[in-house]
Each structure stands twice: as C-alpha cells, then as structure tokens.
C-alpha cells in the first residue's frame, strides 16, 4: 500500500454508493510526528515525547496521543472525499498504541447515504487505522457533501 494524495475535486454525492471503499491511506509514523502532534495539541504528558519516561511506565516506546490520531482520521476522510467535504461527526475508538516506525494504514467504506436540505447531503463511513499490532483506531464518520448545483 502506498500513501495516497489528497483529492483536488470533492466527490459528488450522486457518484457515491453504499459499499464503496475509500482510497486507502498509509501514513509513515515517526518520532518527530508523534512529538509534534503532542506539542501542537498541547498534550505535554511525557509518554508522548520522552522515550525513557514511557519505558519507565511500561511502554516499549513513546506513543501517539489521541488528538493526533483524531487529526489523522480527519486527513484520511478529507483526502478521500475532497477539499469541500466537511466532517460533521466523528466517533472513534482507540485500540492498540501507535509507536514510531510502524506505519498507520487507513481503510474504510461507505455505510450510509442521506439527502439533506439546502444542497447539503451526507455520507457515512466506517473506517479503521491499523499498524502491525492491530487496529489503532476504528470509527464512524459522517461527511457533508454539497450538491454541485448548490456550489
């Protein structure tokens, strides 16, 4: 699996069907990414930036925080749907830790569609982000896509 690029044009709601698979996304995880995510989200818990502290707590290495994981979930969703898609709901469940040098691979599929009002329509996706230990994150998201006629 290779890292996908973000979409230049937003998907059209009419072109999406329940059962469609989202383009997979592989994110190489580095120590720098984990530490930067913790700093950016103002999570100064040492297990997210101090390897020796994390080891003293029983972890084999420092590990990613939940807010960084959340951000990568949104990246996966918007890379698939396009720049004008809006994440309206995101519900995630954490699983195994995400350590450096173990890529995070996102996959997902469309589980529902619903027309809205005012040109706004909704798509529901079930997704997961896994590494070599198993599912790091799994979740359900609802994205809003505008009708082409409304834009």
PDB file of C-alpha atoms in Angstrom, residues 12-108:
ATOM      1  CA  UNK A  12     -20.151  14.144  -5.876  1.00  0.00           C
ATOM      2  CA  UNK A  13     -22.791  12.688  -3.570  1.00  0.00           C
ATOM      3  CA  UNK A  14     -24.614  11.094  -6.535  1.00  0.00           C
ATOM      4  CA  UNK A  15     -21.428   9.223  -7.529  1.00  0.00           C
ATOM      5  CA  UNK A  16     -21.040   7.524  -4.126  1.00  0.00           C
ATOM      6  CA  UNK A  17     -22.778   4.252  -3.259  1.00  0.00           C
ATOM      7  CA  UNK A  18     -23.131   2.309  -0.034  1.00  0.00           C
ATOM      8  CA  UNK A  19     -20.389  -0.301  -0.070  1.00  0.00           C
ATOM      9  CA  UNK A  20     -17.867   1.875  -1.923  1.00  0.00           C
ATOM     10  CA  UNK A  21     -14.374   1.709  -0.470  1.00  0.00           C
ATOM     11  CA  UNK A  22     -12.460   4.846   0.436  1.00  0.00           C
ATOM     12  CA  UNK A  23      -8.993   5.123  -1.079  1.00  0.00           C
ATOM     13  CA  UNK A  24      -6.552   3.647   1.456  1.00  0.00           C
ATOM     14  CA  UNK A  25      -4.025   5.922   3.120  1.00  0.00           C
ATOM     15  CA  UNK A  26      -0.714   4.863   4.644  1.00  0.00           C
ATOM     16  CA  UNK A  27       0.988   7.308   6.987  1.00  0.00           C
ATOM     17  CA  UNK A  28       4.610   6.619   7.957  1.00  0.00           C
ATOM     18  CA  UNK A  29       4.816   7.284  11.699  1.00  0.00           C
ATOM     19  CA  UNK A  30       7.988   8.871  13.031  1.00  0.00           C
ATOM     20  CA  UNK A  31       9.087  10.006  16.463  1.00  0.00           C
ATOM     21  CA  UNK A  32       9.065  13.583  15.177  1.00  0.00           C
ATOM     22  CA  UNK A  33       5.423  13.268  14.046  1.00  0.00           C
ATOM     23  CA  UNK A  34       4.360  11.884  17.413  1.00  0.00           C
ATOM     24  CA  UNK A  35       6.181  14.597  19.372  1.00  0.00           C
ATOM     25  CA  UNK A  36       4.991  17.372  17.038  1.00  0.00           C
ATOM     26  CA  UNK A  37       1.390  16.174  17.340  1.00  0.00           C
ATOM     27  CA  UNK A  38       1.605  16.185  21.123  1.00  0.00           C
ATOM     28  CA  UNK A  39       3.093  19.685  21.156  1.00  0.00           C
ATOM     29  CA  UNK A  40       0.565  21.026  18.623  1.00  0.00           C
ATOM     30  CA  UNK A  41      -2.323  19.686  20.711  1.00  0.00           C
ATOM     31  CA  UNK A  42      -0.718  20.979  23.937  1.00  0.00           C
ATOM     32  CA  UNK A  43      -0.529  17.460  25.362  1.00  0.00           C
ATOM     33  CA  UNK A  44       2.618  17.594  27.457  1.00  0.00           C
ATOM     34  CA  UNK A  45       2.232  14.137  29.012  1.00  0.00           C
ATOM     35  CA  UNK A  46       5.794  12.757  28.893  1.00  0.00           C
ATOM     36  CA  UNK A  47       4.750   9.407  27.350  1.00  0.00           C
ATOM     37  CA  UNK A  48       4.219  11.332  24.085  1.00  0.00           C
ATOM     38  CA  UNK A  49       7.683  12.917  23.897  1.00  0.00           C
ATOM     39  CA  UNK A  50      10.069  11.217  26.343  1.00  0.00           C
ATOM     40  CA  UNK A  51      11.039   7.657  25.348  1.00  0.00           C
ATOM     41  CA  UNK A  52      12.727   6.861  28.686  1.00  0.00           C
ATOM     42  CA  UNK A  53       9.749   8.097  30.688  1.00  0.00           C
ATOM     43  CA  UNK A  54       7.402   5.978  28.539  1.00  0.00           C
ATOM     44  CA  UNK A  55       9.609   2.925  29.145  1.00  0.00           C
ATOM     45  CA  UNK A  56       9.517   3.515  32.905  1.00  0.00           C
ATOM     46  CA  UNK A  57       5.699   3.473  32.610  1.00  0.00           C
ATOM     47  CA  UNK A  58       5.831   0.033  30.961  1.00  0.00           C
ATOM     48  CA  UNK A  59       5.617   1.042  27.301  1.00  0.00           C
ATOM     49  CA  UNK A  60       8.276  -0.094  24.831  1.00  0.00           C
ATOM     50  CA  UNK A  61       8.445   3.416  23.338  1.00  0.00           C
ATOM     51  CA  UNK A  62       6.735   6.796  23.336  1.00  0.00           C
ATOM     52  CA  UNK A  63       3.344   6.707  21.600  1.00  0.00           C
ATOM     53  CA  UNK A  64       0.877   8.895  19.719  1.00  0.00           C
ATOM     54  CA  UNK A  65      -1.775  10.844  21.613  1.00  0.00           C
ATOM     55  CA  UNK A  66      -5.485  10.701  20.833  1.00  0.00           C
ATOM     56  CA  UNK A  67      -5.681  14.220  19.390  1.00  0.00           C
ATOM     57  CA  UNK A  68      -3.028  13.416  16.785  1.00  0.00           C
ATOM     58  CA  UNK A  69      -4.891  10.210  15.964  1.00  0.00           C
ATOM     59  CA  UNK A  70      -8.067  12.292  15.556  1.00  0.00           C
ATOM     60  CA  UNK A  71      -6.262  14.572  13.138  1.00  0.00           C
ATOM     61  CA  UNK A  72      -5.072  11.659  11.003  1.00  0.00           C
ATOM     62  CA  UNK A  73      -8.621  10.269  10.906  1.00  0.00           C
ATOM     63  CA  UNK A  74      -9.869  13.588   9.519  1.00  0.00           C
ATOM     64  CA  UNK A  75      -6.997  13.657   7.000  1.00  0.00           C
ATOM     65  CA  UNK A  76      -7.973  10.171   5.770  1.00  0.00           C
ATOM     66  CA  UNK A  77     -11.605  11.234   5.368  1.00  0.00           C
ATOM     67  CA  UNK A  78     -10.949  14.536   3.599  1.00  0.00           C
ATOM     68  CA  UNK A  79      -8.168  13.121   1.406  1.00  0.00           C
ATOM     69  CA  UNK A  80     -10.765  10.611   0.164  1.00  0.00           C
ATOM     70  CA  UNK A  81     -13.770  12.952  -0.130  1.00  0.00           C
ATOM     71  CA  UNK A  82     -12.065  16.141  -1.289  1.00  0.00           C
ATOM     72  CA  UNK A  83     -11.394  19.700  -0.118  1.00  0.00           C
ATOM     73  CA  UNK A  84     -15.022  20.856   0.129  1.00  0.00           C
ATOM     74  CA  UNK A  85     -16.212  17.886   2.189  1.00  0.00           C
ATOM     75  CA  UNK A  86     -16.921  18.706   5.806  1.00  0.00           C
ATOM     76  CA  UNK A  87     -16.650  16.213   8.650  1.00  0.00           C
ATOM     77  CA  UNK A  88     -19.909  16.655  10.551  1.00  0.00           C
ATOM     78  CA  UNK A  89     -19.499  13.809  13.042  1.00  0.00           C
ATOM     79  CA  UNK A  90     -16.530  11.717  14.088  1.00  0.00           C
ATOM     80  CA  UNK A  91     -16.781   8.899  16.587  1.00  0.00           C
ATOM     81  CA  UNK A  92     -13.620   6.908  17.252  1.00  0.00           C
ATOM     82  CA  UNK A  93     -12.452   4.100  19.480  1.00  0.00           C
ATOM     83  CA  UNK A  94      -8.787   3.619  20.282  1.00  0.00           C
ATOM     84  CA  UNK A  95      -7.196   0.185  20.122  1.00  0.00           C
ATOM     85  CA  UNK A  96      -3.512  -0.705  20.165  1.00  0.00           C
ATOM     86  CA  UNK A  97      -0.855   2.007  20.614  1.00  0.00           C
ATOM     87  CA  UNK A  98       0.793   3.777  17.692  1.00  0.00           C
ATOM     88  CA  UNK A  99       4.582   3.691  18.037  1.00  0.00           C
ATOM     89  CA  UNK A 100       7.272   5.251  15.831  1.00  0.00           C
ATOM     90  CA  UNK A 101       8.461   3.363  12.734  1.00  0.00           C
ATOM     91  CA  UNK A 102       5.207   1.405  12.396  1.00  0.00           C
ATOM     92  CA  UNK A 103       3.057   2.845   9.558  1.00  0.00           C
ATOM     93  CA  UNK A 104      -0.611   3.592  10.161  1.00  0.00           C
ATOM     94  CA  UNK A 105      -2.811   2.225   7.348  1.00  0.00           C
ATOM     95  CA  UNK A 106      -6.314   3.633   6.975  1.00  0.00           C
ATOM     96  CA  UNK A 107      -9.125   1.846   5.148  1.00  0.00           C
ATOM     97  CA  UNK A 108     -12.860   2.386   5.124  1.00  0.00           C
TER      98      UNK A 108
END
